[in-house]
Short mmCIF file of C-alpha atoms in Angstrom, two decimals:
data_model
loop_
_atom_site.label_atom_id
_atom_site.label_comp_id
_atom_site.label_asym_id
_atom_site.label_seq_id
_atom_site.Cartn_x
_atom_site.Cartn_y
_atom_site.Cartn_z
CA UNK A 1 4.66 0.13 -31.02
CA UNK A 2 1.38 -1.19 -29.51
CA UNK A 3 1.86 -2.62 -26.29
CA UNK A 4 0.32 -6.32 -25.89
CA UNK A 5 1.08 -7.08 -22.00
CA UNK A 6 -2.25 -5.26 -20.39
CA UNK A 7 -5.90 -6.39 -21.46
CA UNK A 8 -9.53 -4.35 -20.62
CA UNK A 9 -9.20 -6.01 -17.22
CA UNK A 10 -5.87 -4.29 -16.33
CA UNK A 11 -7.16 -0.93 -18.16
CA UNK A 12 -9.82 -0.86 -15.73
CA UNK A 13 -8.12 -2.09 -12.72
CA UNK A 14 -5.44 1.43 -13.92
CA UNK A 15 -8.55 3.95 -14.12
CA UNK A 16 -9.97 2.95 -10.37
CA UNK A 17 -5.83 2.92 -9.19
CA UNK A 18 -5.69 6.31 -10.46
CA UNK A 19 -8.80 7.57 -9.26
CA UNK A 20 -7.57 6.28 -5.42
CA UNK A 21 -4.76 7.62 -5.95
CA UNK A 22 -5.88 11.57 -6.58
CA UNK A 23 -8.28 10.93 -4.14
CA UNK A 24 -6.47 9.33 -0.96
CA UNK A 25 -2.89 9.44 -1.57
CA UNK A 26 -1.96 12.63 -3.50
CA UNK A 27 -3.68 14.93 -1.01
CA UNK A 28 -1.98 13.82 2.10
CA UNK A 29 1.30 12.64 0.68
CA UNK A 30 3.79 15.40 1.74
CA UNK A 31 2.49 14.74 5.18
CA UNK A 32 3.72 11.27 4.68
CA UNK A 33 6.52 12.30 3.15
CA UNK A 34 7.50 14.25 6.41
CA UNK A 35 6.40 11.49 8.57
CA UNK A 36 8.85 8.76 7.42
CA UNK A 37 5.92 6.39 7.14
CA UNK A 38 2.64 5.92 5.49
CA UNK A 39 -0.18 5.52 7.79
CA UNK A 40 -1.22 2.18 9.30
CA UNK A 41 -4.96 2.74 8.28
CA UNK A 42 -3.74 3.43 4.79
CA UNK A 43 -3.43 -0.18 4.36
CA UNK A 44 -7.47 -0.77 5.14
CA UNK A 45 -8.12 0.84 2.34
CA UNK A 46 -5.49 -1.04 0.24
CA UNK A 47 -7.52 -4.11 1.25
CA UNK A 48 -10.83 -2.42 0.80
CA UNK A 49 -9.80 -1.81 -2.81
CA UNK A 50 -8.46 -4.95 -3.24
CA UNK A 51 -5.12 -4.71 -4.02
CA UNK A 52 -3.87 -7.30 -1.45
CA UNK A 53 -6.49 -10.30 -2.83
CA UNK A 54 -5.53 -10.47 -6.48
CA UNK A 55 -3.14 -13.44 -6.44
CA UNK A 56 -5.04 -14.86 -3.28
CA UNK A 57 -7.42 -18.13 -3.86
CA UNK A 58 -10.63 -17.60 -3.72
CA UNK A 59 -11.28 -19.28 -0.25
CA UNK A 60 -9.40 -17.27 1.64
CA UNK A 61 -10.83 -14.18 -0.06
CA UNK A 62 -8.80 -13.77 -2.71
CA UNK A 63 -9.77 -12.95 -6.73
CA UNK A 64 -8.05 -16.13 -7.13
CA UNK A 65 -5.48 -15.00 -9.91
CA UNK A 66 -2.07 -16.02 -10.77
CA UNK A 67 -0.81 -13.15 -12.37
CA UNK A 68 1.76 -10.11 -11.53
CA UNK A 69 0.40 -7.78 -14.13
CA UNK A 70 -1.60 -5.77 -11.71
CA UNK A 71 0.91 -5.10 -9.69
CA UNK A 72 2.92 -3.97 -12.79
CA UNK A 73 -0.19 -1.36 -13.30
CA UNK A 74 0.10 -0.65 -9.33
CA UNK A 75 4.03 0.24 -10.35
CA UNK A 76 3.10 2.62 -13.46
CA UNK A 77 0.52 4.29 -11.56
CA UNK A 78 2.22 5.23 -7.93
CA UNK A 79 5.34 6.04 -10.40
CA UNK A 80 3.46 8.03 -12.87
CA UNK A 81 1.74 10.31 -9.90
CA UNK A 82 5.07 10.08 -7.73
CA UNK A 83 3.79 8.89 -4.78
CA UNK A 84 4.07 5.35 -2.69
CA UNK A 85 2.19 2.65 -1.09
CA UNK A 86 4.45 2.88 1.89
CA UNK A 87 5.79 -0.95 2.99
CA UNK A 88 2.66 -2.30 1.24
CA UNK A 89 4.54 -3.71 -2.21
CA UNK A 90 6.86 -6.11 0.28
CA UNK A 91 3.22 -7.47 1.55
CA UNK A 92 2.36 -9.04 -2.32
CA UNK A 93 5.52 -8.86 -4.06
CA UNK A 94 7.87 -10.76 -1.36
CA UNK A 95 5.58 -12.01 1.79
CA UNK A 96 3.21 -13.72 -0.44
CA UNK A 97 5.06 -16.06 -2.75
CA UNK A 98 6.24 -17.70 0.38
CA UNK A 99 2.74 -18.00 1.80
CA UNK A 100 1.11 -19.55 -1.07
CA UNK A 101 4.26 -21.96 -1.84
CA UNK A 102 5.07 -23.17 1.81
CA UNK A 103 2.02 -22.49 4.20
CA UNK A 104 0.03 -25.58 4.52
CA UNK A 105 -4.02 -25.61 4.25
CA UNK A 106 -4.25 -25.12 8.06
CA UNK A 107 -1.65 -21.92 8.34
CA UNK A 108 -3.43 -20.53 4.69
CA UNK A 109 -6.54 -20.52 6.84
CA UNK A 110 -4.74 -18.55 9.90
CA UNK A 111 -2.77 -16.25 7.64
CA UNK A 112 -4.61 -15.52 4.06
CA UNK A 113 -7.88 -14.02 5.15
CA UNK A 114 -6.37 -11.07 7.62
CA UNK A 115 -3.65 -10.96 4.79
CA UNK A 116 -6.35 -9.95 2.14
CA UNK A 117 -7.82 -7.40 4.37
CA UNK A 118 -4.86 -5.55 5.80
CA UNK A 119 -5.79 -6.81 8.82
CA UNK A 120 -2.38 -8.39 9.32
CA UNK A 121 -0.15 -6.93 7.18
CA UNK A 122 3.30 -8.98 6.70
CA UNK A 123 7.37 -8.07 6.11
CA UNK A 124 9.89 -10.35 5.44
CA UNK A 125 13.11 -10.16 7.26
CA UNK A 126 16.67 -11.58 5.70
CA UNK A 127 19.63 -9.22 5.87
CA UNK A 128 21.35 -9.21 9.29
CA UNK A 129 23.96 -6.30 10.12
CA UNK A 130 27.45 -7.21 9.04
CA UNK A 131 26.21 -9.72 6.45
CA UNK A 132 24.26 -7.86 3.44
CA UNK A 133 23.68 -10.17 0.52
CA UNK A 134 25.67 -13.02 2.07
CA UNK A 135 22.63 -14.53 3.29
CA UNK A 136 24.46 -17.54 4.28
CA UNK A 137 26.57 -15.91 6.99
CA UNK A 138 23.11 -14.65 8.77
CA UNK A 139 23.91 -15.32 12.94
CA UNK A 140 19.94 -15.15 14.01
CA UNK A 141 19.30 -18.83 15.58
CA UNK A 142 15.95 -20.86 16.13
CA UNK A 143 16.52 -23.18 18.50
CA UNK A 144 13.76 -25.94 19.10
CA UNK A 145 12.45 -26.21 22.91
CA UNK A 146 13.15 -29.70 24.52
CA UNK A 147 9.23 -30.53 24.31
CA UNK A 148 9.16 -29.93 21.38
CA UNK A 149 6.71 -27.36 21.04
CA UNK A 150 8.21 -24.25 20.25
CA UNK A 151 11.55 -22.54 18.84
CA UNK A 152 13.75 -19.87 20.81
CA UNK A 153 14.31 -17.18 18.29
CA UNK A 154 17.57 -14.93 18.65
CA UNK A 155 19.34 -12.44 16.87
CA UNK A 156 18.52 -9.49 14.87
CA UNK A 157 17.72 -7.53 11.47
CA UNK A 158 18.38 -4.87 9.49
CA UNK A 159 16.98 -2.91 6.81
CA UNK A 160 13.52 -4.57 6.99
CA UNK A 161 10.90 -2.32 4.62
CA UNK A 162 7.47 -2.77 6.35
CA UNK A 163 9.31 -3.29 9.88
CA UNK A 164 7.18 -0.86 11.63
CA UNK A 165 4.04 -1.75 10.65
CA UNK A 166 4.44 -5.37 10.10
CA UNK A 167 1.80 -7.82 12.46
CA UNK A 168 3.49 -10.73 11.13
CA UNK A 169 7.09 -11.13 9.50
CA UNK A 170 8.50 -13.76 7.59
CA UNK A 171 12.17 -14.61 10.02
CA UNK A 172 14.84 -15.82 8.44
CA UNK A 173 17.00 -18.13 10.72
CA UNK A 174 19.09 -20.67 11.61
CA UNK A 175 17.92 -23.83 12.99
CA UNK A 176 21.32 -26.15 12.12
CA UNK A 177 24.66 -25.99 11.70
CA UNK A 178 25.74 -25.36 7.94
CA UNK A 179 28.03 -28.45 7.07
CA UNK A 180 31.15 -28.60 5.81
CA UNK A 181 29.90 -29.19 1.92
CA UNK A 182 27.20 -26.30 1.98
CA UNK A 183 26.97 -23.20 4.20
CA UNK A 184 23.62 -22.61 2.88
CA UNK A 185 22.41 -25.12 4.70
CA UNK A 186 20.48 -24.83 7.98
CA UNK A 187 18.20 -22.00 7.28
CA UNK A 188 14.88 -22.24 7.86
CA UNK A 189 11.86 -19.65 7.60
CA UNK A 190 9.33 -18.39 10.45
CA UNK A 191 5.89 -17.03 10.26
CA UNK A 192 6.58 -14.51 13.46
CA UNK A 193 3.84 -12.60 15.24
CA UNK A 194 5.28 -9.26 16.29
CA UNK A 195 3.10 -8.87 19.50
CA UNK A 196 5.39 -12.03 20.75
CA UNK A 197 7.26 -11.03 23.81
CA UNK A 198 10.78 -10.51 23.31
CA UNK A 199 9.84 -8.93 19.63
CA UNK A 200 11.07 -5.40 19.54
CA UNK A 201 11.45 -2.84 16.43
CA UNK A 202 14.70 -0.88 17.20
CA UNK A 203 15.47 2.39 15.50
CA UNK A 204 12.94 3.26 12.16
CA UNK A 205 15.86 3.73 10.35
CA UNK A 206 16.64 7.40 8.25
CA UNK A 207 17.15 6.90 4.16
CA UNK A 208 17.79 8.89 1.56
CA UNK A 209 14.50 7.83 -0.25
CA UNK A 210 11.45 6.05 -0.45
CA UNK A 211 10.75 7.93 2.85
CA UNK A 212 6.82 6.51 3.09
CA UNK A 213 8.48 2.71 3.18
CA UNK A 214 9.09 2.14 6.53
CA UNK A 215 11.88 0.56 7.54
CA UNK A 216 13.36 -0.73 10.78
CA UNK A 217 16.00 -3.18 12.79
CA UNK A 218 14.18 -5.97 14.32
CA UNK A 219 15.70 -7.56 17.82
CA UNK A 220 14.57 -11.24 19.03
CA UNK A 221 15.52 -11.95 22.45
CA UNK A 222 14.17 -15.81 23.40
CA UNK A 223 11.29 -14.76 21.16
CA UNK A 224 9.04 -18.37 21.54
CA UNK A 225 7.91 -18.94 17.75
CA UNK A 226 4.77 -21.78 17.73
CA UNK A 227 6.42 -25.23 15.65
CA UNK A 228 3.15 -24.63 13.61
CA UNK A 229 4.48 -21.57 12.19
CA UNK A 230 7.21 -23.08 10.90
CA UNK A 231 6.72 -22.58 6.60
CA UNK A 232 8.26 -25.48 4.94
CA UNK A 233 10.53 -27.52 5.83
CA UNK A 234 13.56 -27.29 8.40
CA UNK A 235 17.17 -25.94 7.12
CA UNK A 236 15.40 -25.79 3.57
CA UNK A 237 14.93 -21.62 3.92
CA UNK A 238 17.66 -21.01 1.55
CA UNK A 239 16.57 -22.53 -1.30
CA UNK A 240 13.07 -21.45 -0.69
CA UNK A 241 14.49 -17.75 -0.54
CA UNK A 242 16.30 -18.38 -4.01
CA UNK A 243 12.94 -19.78 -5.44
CA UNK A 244 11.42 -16.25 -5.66
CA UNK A 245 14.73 -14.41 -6.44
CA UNK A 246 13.15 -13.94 -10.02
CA UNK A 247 9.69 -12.26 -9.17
CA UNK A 248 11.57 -10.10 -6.40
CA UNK A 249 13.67 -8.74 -9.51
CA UNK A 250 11.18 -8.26 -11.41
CA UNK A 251 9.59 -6.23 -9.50
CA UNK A 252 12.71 -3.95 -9.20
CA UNK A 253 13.32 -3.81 -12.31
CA UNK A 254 9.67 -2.89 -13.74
CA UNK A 255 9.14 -0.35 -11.04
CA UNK A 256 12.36 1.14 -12.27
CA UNK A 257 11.04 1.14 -15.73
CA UNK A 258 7.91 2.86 -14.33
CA UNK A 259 10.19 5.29 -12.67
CA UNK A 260 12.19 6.62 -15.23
CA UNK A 261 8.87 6.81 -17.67
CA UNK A 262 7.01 8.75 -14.95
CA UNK A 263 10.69 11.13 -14.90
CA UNK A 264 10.13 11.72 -18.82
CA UNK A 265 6.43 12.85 -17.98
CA UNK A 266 7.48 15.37 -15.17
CA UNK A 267 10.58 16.56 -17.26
CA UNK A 268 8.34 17.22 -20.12
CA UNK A 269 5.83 18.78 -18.69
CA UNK A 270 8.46 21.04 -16.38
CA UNK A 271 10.36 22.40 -19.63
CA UNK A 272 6.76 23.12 -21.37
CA UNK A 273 5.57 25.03 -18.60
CA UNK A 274 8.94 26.69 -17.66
CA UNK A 275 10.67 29.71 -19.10
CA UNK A 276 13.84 31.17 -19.76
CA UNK A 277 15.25 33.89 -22.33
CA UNK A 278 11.88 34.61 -23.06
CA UNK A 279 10.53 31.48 -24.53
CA UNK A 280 9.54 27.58 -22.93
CA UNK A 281 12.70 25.38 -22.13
CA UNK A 282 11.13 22.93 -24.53
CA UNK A 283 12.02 25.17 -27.80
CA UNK A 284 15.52 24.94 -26.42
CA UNK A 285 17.21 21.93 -29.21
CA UNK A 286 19.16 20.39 -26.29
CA UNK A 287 15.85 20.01 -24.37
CA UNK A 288 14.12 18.18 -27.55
CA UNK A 289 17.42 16.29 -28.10
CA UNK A 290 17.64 15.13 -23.90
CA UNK A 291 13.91 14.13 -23.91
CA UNK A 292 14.11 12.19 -27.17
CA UNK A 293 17.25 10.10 -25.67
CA UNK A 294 15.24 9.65 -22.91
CA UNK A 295 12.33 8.82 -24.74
CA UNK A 296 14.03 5.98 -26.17
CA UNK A 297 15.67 4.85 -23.48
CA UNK A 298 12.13 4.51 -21.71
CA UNK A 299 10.87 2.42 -24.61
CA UNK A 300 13.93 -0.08 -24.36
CA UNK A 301 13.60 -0.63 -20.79
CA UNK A 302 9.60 -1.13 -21.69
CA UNK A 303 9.63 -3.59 -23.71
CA UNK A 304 12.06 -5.81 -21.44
CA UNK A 305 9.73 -4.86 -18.73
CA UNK A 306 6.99 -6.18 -20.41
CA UNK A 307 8.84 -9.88 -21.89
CA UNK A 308 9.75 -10.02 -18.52
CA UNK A 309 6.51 -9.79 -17.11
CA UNK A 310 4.81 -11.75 -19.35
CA UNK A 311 7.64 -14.99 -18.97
CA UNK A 312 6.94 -14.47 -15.24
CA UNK A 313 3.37 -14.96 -15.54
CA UNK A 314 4.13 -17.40 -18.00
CA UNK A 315 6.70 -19.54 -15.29
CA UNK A 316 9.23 -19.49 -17.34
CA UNK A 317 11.40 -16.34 -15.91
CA UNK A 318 15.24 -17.47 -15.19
CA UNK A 319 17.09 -16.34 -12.44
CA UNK A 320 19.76 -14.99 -15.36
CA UNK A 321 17.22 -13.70 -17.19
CA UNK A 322 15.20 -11.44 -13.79
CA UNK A 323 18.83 -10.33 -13.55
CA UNK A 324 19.24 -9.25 -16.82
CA UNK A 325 16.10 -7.62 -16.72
CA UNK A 326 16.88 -5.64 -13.19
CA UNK A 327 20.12 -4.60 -14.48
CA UNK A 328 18.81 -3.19 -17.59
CA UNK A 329 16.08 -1.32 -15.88
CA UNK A 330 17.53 0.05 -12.76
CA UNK A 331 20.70 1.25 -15.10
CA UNK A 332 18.25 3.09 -17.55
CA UNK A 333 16.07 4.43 -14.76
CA UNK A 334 19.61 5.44 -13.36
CA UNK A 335 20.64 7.80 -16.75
CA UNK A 336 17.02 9.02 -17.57
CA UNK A 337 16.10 10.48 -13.98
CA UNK A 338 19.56 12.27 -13.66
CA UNK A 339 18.94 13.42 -17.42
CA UNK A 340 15.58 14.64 -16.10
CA UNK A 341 16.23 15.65 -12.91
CA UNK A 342 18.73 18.06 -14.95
CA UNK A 343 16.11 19.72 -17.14
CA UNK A 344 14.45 21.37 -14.30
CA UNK A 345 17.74 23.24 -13.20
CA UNK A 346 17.97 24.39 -9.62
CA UNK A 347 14.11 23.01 -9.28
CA UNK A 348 14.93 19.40 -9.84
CA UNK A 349 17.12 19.53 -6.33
CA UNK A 350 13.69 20.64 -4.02
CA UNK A 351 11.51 18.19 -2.45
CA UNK A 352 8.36 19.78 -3.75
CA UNK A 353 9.18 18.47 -7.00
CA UNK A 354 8.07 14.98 -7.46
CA UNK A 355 11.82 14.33 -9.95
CA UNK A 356 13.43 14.86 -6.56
CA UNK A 357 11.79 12.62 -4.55
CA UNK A 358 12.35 10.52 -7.33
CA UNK A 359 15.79 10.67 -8.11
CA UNK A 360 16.36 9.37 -4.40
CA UNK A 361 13.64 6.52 -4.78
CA UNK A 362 15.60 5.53 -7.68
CA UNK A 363 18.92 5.15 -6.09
CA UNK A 364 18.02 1.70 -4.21
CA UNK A 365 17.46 -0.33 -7.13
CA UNK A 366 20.69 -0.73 -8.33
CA UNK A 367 21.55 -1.67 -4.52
CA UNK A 368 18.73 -4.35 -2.95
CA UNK A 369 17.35 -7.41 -4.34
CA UNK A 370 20.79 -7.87 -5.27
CA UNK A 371 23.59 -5.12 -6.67
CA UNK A 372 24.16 -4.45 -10.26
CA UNK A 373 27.12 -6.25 -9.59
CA UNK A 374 25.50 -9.24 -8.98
CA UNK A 375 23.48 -9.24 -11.49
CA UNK A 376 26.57 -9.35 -13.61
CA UNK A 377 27.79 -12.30 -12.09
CA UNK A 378 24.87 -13.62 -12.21
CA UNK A 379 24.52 -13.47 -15.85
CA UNK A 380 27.97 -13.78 -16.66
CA UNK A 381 27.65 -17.35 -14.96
CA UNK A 382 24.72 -17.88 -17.09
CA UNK A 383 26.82 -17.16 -20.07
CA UNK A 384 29.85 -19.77 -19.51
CA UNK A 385 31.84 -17.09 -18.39
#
């Protein structure tokens, strides 16, 4: 079937990612790999390229488009050559639906242009030790100073991808009590400069994949946060948060579709090239039979990939419908990349092979943005149920 989702102007925008890609990132990747990080001047060239303006208006440097197909050819194409953009994807994908829906003209003019460039590169941090997705139990407090002027930031994060790198990071806290009818409320959201004093980046924490994404705790001891870099409104941060649920799981949920196509590439390729008993493991009928499963598999999780995508674009992705879409995905991605990662044998289980590296990129998406178990409550609500 013909896709419809990507026009000449996303064709394009694929050849020069792929071209950067064999050019910058490919060559110097296992050094990444072994670093735990991607390199902060990597991001320059992210914003040299581009890849940071596309949804940013035209004022502030942007292209000045509304639309998250490019990143979906950004997915395919790190995927499909197993590599990573390190923290980079939180910059677009989660910092800057927050910066276009609650900074005002004045902070769009502070933030946007360094934003484009890579000049400031942001991180948004939620999850607090202890609480996980139970966002509404977080502890960190804001507390504003008697003149008026400032807030007193306390508390601390975990698991925060782009943590290390971050110059500015979107703080999750709590500036009120939550009442008695709504726990929920009293959050409220911070535009905080790293640099501050009291800001510190504890350990750069250890995980079993996507080892170029940094990630890191965050500590805030009476960290003084500016009342102009407050984004929104006061004790409103929850429901701001639950605004962009839907483009956060998209994102999951097409890069895992981009994942377990790019596994069907390597497997093929592997059992082509590789041989046992005297002929390719691809003449093998149990090879033909894997890769054909997995073949389909890859086109189902395509196509609701794509009609998710395009109802995104379109404003009209529900939250039960991202959730149906990142269960789908992440479960496919889960069966086809084991499937693969089983074709290659004893190869499939060493780093040098990108199916590996894979396999443990692939593990998180079942996990953050919200478990698969969520997602089933989530549409199970939707249903009546």
């Amino acid at each position: 079937m013909r896709r419809t989702v990507f026009n000449e102007d996303h064709e394009a925008f694929r050849e020069t990612i792929r071209a950067f890609i064999e050019a910058e990132v490919v060559p110097v990747y296992d050094e990444w790999f072994q670093a735990g990080q991607a390199p902060r001047e990597f991001y320059y060239k992210l914003g040299e390229l581009g890849v940071f303006g596309i949804n940013v208006p035209e004022e502030y440097g942007g292209a000045g488009l509304d639309t998250h197909k490019f990143e979906a050819v950004l997915y395919e194409e790190t995927a499909r050559a197993g590599v990573q953009f390190g923290g980079s994807g939180v910059h677009v994908l989660l910092a800057l639906p927050y910066l276009k829906m609650l900074a005002t003209d004045e902070q769009k003019k502070r933030y946007l242009p360094k934003f484009v460039t890579g000049e400031e590169m942001w991180a948004i941090a939620m999850t607090e030790p202890g609480t996980g997705s139970d966002l509404a139990g977080m502890k960190t407090t804001a507390k504003l100073s008697e003149d008026g002027t400032h807030y007193v930031l306390n508390g601390a994060k975990t698991f925060i991808t782009g943590g290390v790198h971050a110059d500015k990071v979107i703080v999750c806290a709590r500036t009120s009590a939550p009442t008695a009818e709504d726990r929920r409320f009293g959050i409220s959201l911070f535009a905080v400069d790293t640099k501050s004093e009291g800001y510190s980046i504890g350990r750069k924490l250890d995980k079993l994949g996507l080892r170029t994404s940094d990630t890191a705790e965050l500590a805030f001891v009476d960290v003084k946060v500016p009342v102009e870099d407050l984004l929104g409104e006061e004790n409103k941060g929850f429901y701001y948060l639950g605004h962009n649920l839907a483009s956060e799981r998209w994102g999951i949920a097409f890069g895992a579709y981009a994942q377990a196509k790019a596994a069907v590439r390597f497997a093929k390729q592997y059992v082509q090239e590789r041989t046992v008993f005297g002929k390719p493991v691809a003449h093998f009928q149990n090879t033909k039979f894997e890769l054909a499963a997995c073949q389909a598999e890859v086109d189902a999780a395509e196509a609701v990939a794509d009609r998710a995508t395009e109802a995104l674009d379109a404003g009209e992705l529900t939250p039960a419908e991202a959730a149906s879409a990142k269960l789908f995905c992440t479960e496919v991605a889960h069966r086809v990349i084991d499937r693969c990662l089983q074709l290659h044998g004893g190869y499939g289980y060493m780093n040098e092979y990108p199916i590996a590296r894979l396999y443990a990129d692939n593990r998180v998406n079942r996990i953050y943005g919200g478990t698969s178990e969520i997602m089933k409550t989530i549409i199970a609500k939707d249903m009546g149920l």
